[in-house]
XYZ file of C-alpha atoms in Angstrom:
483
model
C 14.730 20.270 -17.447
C 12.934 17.903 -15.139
C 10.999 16.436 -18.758
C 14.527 16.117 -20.509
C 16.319 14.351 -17.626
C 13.167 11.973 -17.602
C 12.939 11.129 -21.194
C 16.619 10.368 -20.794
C 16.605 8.243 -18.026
C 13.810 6.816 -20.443
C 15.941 6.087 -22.981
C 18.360 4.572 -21.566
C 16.827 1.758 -19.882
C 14.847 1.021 -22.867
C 17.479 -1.744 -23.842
C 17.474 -2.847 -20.483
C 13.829 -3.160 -20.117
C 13.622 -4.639 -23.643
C 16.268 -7.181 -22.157
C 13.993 -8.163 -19.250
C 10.388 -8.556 -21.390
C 12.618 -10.762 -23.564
C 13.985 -12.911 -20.621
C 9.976 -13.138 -19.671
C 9.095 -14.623 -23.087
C 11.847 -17.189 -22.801
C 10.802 -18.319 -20.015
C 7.512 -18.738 -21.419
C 8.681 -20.253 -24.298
C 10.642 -22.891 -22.133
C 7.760 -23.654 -19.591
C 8.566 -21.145 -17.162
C 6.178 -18.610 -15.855
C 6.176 -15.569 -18.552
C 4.885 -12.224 -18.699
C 4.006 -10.563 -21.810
C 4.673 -6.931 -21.127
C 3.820 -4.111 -23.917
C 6.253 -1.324 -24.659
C 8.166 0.798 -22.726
C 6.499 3.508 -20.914
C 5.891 6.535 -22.351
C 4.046 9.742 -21.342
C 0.934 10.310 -23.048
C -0.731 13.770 -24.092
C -2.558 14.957 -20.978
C -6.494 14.920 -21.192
C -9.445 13.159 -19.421
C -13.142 13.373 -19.723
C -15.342 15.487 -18.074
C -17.571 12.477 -17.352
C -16.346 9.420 -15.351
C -17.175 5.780 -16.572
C -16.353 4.494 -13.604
C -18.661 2.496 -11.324
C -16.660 0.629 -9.386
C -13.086 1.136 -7.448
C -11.247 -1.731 -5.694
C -8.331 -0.900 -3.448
C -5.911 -3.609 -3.137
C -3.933 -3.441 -0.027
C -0.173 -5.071 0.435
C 1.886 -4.905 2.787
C 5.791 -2.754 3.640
C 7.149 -2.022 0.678
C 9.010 0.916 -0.597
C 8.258 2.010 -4.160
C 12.318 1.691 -4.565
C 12.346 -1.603 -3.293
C 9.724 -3.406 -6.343
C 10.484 -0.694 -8.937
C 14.152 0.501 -8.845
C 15.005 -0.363 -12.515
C 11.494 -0.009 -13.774
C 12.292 1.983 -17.607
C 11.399 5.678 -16.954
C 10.472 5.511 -13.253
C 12.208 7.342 -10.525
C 14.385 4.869 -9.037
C 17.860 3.889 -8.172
C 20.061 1.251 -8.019
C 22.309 2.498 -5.421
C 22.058 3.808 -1.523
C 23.281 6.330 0.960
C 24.639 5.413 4.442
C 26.310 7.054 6.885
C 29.254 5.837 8.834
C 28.509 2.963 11.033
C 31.433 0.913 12.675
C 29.094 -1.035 14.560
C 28.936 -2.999 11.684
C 30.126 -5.909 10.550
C 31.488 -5.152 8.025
C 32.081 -1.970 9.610
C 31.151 1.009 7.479
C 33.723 3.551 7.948
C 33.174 6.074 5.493
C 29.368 8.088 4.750
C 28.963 7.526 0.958
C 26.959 5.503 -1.841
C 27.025 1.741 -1.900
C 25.282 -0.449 -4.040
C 21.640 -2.019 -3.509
C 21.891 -5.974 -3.593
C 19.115 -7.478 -5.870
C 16.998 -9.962 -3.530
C 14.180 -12.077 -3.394
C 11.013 -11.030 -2.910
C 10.573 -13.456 0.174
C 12.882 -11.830 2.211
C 13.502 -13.636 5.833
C 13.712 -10.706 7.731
C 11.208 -8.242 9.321
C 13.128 -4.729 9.714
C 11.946 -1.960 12.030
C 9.281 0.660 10.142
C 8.040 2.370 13.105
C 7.725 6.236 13.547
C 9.709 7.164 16.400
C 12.879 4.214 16.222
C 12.943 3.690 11.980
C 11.407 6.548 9.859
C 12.712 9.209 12.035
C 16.698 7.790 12.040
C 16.457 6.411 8.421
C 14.715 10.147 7.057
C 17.820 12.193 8.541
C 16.288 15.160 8.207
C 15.868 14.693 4.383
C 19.020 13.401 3.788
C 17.789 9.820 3.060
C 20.943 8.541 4.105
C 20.984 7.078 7.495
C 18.662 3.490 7.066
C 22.008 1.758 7.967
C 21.707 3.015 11.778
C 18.079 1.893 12.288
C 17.935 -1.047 14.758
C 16.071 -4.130 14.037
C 14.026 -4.185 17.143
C 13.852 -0.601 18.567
C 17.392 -0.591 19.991
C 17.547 -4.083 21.074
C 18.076 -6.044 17.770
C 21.162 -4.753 16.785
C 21.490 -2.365 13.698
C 20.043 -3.147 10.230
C 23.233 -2.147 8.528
C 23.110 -2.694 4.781
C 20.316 -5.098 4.809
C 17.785 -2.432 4.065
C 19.886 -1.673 1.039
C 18.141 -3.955 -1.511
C 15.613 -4.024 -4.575
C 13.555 -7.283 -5.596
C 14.493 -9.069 -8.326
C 11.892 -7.823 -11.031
C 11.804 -11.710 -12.724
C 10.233 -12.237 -8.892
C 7.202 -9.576 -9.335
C 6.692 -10.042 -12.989
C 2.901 -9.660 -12.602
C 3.637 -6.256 -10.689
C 5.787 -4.832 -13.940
C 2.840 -6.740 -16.382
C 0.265 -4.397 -14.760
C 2.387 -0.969 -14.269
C 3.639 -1.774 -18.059
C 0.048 -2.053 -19.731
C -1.470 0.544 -17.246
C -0.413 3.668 -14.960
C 2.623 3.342 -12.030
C 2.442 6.285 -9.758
C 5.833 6.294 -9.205
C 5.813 9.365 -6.186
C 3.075 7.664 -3.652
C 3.680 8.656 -0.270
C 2.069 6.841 2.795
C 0.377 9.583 5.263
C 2.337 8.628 7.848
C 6.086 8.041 8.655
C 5.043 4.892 10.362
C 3.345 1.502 10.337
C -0.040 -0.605 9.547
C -2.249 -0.244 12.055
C -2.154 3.757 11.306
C -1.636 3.098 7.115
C -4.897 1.049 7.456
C -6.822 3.754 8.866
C -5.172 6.510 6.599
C -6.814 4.659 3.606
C -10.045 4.789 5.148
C -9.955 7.964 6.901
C -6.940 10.011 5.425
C -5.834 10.433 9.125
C -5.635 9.437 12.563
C -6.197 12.842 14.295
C -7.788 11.485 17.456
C -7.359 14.944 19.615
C -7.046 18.595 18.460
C -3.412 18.517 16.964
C -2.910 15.155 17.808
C -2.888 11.905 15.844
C -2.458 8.413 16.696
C 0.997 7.245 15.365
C 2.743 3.546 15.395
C 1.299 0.544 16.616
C -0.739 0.645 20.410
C 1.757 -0.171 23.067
C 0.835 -3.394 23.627
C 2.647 -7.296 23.514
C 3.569 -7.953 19.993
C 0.606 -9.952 18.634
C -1.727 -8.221 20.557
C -5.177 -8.074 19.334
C -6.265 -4.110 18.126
C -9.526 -1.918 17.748
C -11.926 -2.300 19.476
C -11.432 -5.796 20.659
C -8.241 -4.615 22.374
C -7.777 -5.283 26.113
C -8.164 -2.996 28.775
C -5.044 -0.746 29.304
C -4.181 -0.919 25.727
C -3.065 2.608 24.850
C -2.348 4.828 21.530
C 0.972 6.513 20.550
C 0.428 10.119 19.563
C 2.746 12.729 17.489
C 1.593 16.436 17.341
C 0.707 18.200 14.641
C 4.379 19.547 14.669
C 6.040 16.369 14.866
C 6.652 15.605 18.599
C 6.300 12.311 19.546
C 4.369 11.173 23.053
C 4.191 7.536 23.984
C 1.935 5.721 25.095
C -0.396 9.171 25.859
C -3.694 8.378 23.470
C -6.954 6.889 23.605
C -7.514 3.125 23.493
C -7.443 2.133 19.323
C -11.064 2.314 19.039
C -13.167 5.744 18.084
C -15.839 5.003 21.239
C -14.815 8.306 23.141
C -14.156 9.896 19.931
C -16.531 8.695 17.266
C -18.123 12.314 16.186
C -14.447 13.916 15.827
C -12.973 10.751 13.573
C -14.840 10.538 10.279
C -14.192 7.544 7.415
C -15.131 6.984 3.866
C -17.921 4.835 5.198
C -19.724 7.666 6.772
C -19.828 9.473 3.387
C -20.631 6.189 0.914
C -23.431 5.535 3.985
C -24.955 9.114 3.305
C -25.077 9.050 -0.092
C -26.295 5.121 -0.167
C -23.277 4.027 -1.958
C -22.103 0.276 -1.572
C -18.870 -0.488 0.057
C -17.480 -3.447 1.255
C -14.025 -4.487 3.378
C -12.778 -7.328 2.506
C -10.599 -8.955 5.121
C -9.138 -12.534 6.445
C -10.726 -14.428 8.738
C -9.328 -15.182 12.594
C -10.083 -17.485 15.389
C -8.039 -18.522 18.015
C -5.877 -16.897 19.403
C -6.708 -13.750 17.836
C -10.149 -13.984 19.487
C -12.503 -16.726 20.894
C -15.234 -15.950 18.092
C -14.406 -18.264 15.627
C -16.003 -16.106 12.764
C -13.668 -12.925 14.305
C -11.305 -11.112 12.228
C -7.578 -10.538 12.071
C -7.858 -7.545 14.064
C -4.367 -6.092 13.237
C -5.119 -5.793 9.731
C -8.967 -4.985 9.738
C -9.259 -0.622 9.964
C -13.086 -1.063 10.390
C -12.451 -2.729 13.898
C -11.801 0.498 14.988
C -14.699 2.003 14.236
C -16.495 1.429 17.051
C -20.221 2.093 15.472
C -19.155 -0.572 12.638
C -17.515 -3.235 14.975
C -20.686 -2.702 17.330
C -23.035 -2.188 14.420
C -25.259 -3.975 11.435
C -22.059 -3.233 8.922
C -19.906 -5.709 10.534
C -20.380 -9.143 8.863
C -22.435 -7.227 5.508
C -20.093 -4.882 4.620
C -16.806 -6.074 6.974
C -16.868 -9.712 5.200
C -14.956 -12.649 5.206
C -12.497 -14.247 4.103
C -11.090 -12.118 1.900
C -11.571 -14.936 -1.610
C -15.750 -13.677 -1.100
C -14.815 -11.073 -3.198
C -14.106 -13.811 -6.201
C -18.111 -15.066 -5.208
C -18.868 -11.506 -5.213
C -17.593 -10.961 -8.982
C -19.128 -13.992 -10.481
C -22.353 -13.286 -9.108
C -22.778 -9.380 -9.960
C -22.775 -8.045 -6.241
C -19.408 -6.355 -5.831
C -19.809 -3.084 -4.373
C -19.116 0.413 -5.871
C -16.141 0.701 -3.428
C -14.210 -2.367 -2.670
C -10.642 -2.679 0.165
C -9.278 -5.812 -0.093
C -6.613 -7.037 2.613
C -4.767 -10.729 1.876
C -3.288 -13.369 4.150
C -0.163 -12.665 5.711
C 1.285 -15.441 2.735
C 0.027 -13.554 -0.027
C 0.586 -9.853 1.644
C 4.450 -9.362 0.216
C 5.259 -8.608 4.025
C 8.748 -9.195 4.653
C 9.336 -12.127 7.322
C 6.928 -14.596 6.337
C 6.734 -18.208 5.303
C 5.843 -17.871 1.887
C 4.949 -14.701 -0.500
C 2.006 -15.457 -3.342
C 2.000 -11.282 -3.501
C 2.123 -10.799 -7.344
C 0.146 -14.321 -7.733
C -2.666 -12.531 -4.913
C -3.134 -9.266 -6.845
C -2.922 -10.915 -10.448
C -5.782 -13.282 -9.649
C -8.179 -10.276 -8.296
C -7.066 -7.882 -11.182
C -7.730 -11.291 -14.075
C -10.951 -12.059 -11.758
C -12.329 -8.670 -12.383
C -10.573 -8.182 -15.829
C -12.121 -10.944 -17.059
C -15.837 -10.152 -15.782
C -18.350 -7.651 -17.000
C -16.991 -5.441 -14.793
C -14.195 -4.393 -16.608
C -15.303 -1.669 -18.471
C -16.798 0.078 -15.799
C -13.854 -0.145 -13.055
C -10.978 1.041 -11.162
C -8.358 -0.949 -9.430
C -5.803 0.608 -7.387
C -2.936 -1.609 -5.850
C -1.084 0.241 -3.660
C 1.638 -1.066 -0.407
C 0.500 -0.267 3.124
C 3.800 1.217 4.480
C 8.036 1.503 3.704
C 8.260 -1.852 5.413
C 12.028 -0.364 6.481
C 13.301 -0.800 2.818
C 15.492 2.031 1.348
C 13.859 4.769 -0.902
C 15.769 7.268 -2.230
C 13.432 10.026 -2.869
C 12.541 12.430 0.030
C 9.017 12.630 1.024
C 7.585 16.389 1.895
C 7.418 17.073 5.548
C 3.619 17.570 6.371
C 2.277 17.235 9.652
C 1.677 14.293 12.595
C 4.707 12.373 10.814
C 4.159 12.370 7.450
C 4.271 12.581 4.349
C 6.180 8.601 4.653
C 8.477 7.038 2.648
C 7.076 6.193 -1.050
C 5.033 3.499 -1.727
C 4.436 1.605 -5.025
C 1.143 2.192 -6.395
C -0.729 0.644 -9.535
C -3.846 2.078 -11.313
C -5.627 -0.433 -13.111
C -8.929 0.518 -15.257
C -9.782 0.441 -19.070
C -9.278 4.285 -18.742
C -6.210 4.429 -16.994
C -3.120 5.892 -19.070
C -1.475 3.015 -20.709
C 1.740 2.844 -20.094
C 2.152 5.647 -18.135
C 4.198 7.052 -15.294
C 2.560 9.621 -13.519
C 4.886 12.030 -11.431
C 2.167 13.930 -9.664
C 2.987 13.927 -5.546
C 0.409 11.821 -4.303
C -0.574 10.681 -0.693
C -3.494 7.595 0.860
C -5.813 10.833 0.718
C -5.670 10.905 -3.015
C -7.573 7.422 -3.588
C -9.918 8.914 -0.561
C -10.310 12.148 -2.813
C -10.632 10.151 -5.915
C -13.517 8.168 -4.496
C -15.156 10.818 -3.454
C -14.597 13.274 -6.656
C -15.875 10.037 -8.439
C -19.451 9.194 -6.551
C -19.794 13.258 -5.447
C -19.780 12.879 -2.008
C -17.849 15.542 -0.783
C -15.196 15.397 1.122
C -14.500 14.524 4.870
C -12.219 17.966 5.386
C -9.727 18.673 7.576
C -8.170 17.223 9.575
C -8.784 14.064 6.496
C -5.793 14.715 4.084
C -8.876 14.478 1.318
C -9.222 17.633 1.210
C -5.416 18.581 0.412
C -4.440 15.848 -1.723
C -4.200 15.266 -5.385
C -6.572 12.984 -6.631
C -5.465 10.114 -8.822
C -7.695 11.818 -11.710
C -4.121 12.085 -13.527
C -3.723 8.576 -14.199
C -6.803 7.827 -15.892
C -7.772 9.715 -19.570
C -11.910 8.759 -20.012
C -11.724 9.946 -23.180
C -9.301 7.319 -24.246
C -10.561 3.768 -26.295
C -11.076 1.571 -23.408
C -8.024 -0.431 -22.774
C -9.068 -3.974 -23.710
C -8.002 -6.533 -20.919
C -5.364 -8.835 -21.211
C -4.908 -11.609 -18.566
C -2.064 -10.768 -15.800
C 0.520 -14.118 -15.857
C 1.187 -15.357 -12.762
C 2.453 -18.529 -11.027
C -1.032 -19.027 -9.299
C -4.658 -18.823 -10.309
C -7.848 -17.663 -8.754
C -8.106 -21.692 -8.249
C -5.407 -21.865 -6.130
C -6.490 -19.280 -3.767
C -9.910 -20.656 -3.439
C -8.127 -23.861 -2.076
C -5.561 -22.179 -0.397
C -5.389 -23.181 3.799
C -6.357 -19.847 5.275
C -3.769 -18.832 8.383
C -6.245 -17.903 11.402
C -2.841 -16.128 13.202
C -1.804 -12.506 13.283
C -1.763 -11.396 9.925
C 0.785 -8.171 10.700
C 1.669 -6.959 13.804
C 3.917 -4.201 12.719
């Protein structure tokens, strides 16, 4: 039944979809920024070698998106074009009635931050599965007024046509959930730990309590204190450890420790920060940078090898045959996608890492996986499973990129920031890092690749700005994220 329902919802936006890839060509045509997109997607006979080809996987991390929110009229995928709410006559318009209203199509810069937290936005917005009450989360925690239908929207697609180019001619994983109901700082670490388990049944959860541009990890300043939620949900505030693994180092394991072991090469790739985010000049953006965390890599030989900076080395990194078997690369607040900025290269970002690597002799041997760090407070209409310490989160969107990944696929498997930790692992055999690491549980991505397929031969990604651009482009020393 589930199959059927799909391959109807399949067909029917076929002539929509075919509308759209037309529009893209036109534009193209007329001097406009196209996309050439292949056909619509369709599910593939299942099957993947028992041998992987792949040498080298590159995560590429944006920022607070829902998976509704960039693909809500993809052809096939799991998306909708309308909302739930609850009644809400504080406002204006007042909602009167609980019901369905319609998702406004929007740009992707969007002018306005809305609340993602744990405790004040997941929690209200998830309604105890219901997935109906985003309309009564409040902008700022209770003092910004509620976000009423603003949450309600879905990007224009003819804004992220580089997104659809590369879920079209590779695999979208349309049900990626973030570990967490909650925010970056704790998405970060999830996709380089798989959790944030800091005490026996307890996990670190939203952003430290701290002012709002406050610098994180390790470099915090005194006083600055955790969130926690228990491994049955229950939130305490303000209760945990400072946001860096000193105290706690043996009980919080990362991928790193495992590449280390097993002497494979890793590298984070992160944005550079001076003043005021610290008075080293060559500092990082600590907000956005997991590894400052980890207090033996912030205090250790790693940081400034395999922690690097700015985030366009990797481009140097290509062209001169030294990127690493595993790769996380973390943009600019301008080319992040996160809502409330001054300008969004997003699409332009990814495209010019994916052509940079497409285009390079590492193409046959790689995996790219482009995946949103959190819900960003947009609305989702498919419930995530209830797991533990707040999670699973809202779905994210989520892009597999490789030679052997399933062209034009959609795969519907439930997946969570553990499965690209498992995936990495399964790939180089290095174990896993266990429980309490959602490795251990999750489903690998294994499901959107087939290595027994003809390599997919690469095809440049069209976008409005070039590797070029990026190289040239005036990096922002400010707080990249702070929620």
């Amino acid at each position: 039944m589930i199959e059927e329902a799909r391959r109807l919802r399949i067909s029917a936006l076929t002539c929509a979809f075919a509308i759209f890839a037309a529009s893209i060509l036109l534009a193209a045509c007329n001097g406009g920024v196209g996309s050439p997109l292949a056909s619509t997607p369709q599910r593939p006979q299942s099957g993947t070698g028992s041998s992987s080809p792949i040498e080298h996987i590159v995560i590429i991390v944006q920022e607070n998106r829902t998976f509704n929110d960039f693909f809500a009229t993809f052809p096939g995928a799991d998306g909708t074009t309308t909302g739930k709410v609850v009644k809400n006559m504080s406002c204006k318009p007042k909602i009167r009635h609980a019901g369905t209203v319609a998702l406004t199509k929007s740009n992707l810069l969007d002018p306005q931050d809305m609340n993602h937290s744990y405790k004040t936005g997941y929690s209200i917005a998830y309604d105890g599965g219901k997935m109906d009450a985003f309309d009564l989360v409040d902008f700022n925690a209770g003092k910004g007024g509620p976000e009423c239908l603003t949450p309600y929207q879905y990007t224009d697609p003819m804004q992220i046509q580089p997104y659809w180019q590369m879920a079209t001619q590779y695999t979208l994983a349309e049900h990626m959930f973030s570990t967490q109901g909650s925010d970056s700082f704790t998405a970060h670490q999830d996709l380089i730990a798989g959790d944030t388990v800091v005490e026996p049944n307890r996990a670190m959860v939203d952003f430290p309590g701290c002012s709002v541009g406050c610098i994180l990890g390790c470099d915090a300043p005194p006083g600055v204190r955790t969130h926690l939620i228990t491994a049955g949900n229950h939130y305490l505030r303000t209760l945990g450890p400072a946001p860096c693994t000193k105290d706690f180092e043996t009980k919080y394991r990362t991928l790193r420790d495992l590449l280390d072991a097993h002497e494979v090469s890793w590298k984070y790739y992160v944005p550079p920060c001076g003043k005021p985010c610290h008075a080293e000049s060559t500092s990082f953006g600590k907000l956005m940078n997991a590894f400052d965390v980890i207090w033996a890599v912030r205090n250790g030989p790693e940081w400034g090898t395999n922690v690097v900076w700015p985030e366009t080395t990797i481009f140097g990194d290509i062209s001169s045959n030294g990127l690493p078997a595993v790769s996380w690369v973390i943009p600019i607040e301008n080319n992040s996608d996160h809502p409330g900025a001054s300008q969004d290269n997003g699409p332009a970002w990814v495209a010019s890492v994916v052509n940079a690597i497409g285009e390079s002799s590492y193409w046959g041997s790689t995996a790219i996986v482009v995946l949103w760090d959190d819900w960003g407070g947009f609305y989702d209409n498919y419930a995530p499973p209830i797991k533990d310490y707040g999670g699973l989160g809202f779905r994210v969107p989520a892009i597999v990129i490789s030679p052997y990944a399933r062209a034009g696929y959609i795969s519907p498997t439930q997946y969570e920031f553990g499965s690209i930790l498992r995936y990495v692992e399964d790939n180089f055999n290095l174990g896993t890092l266990g429980p309490p690491s959602t490795d251990k549980r999750a489903a690998s991505i294994i499901d959107c690749f087939d290595y027994s397929q003809y390599p997919i031969k690469f095809k440049p990604i069209t976008a409005s700005h070039s590797k070029a651009y990026f190289l040239r482009q005036k990096t922002s020393l400010g707080i990249l994220d702070s929620d």
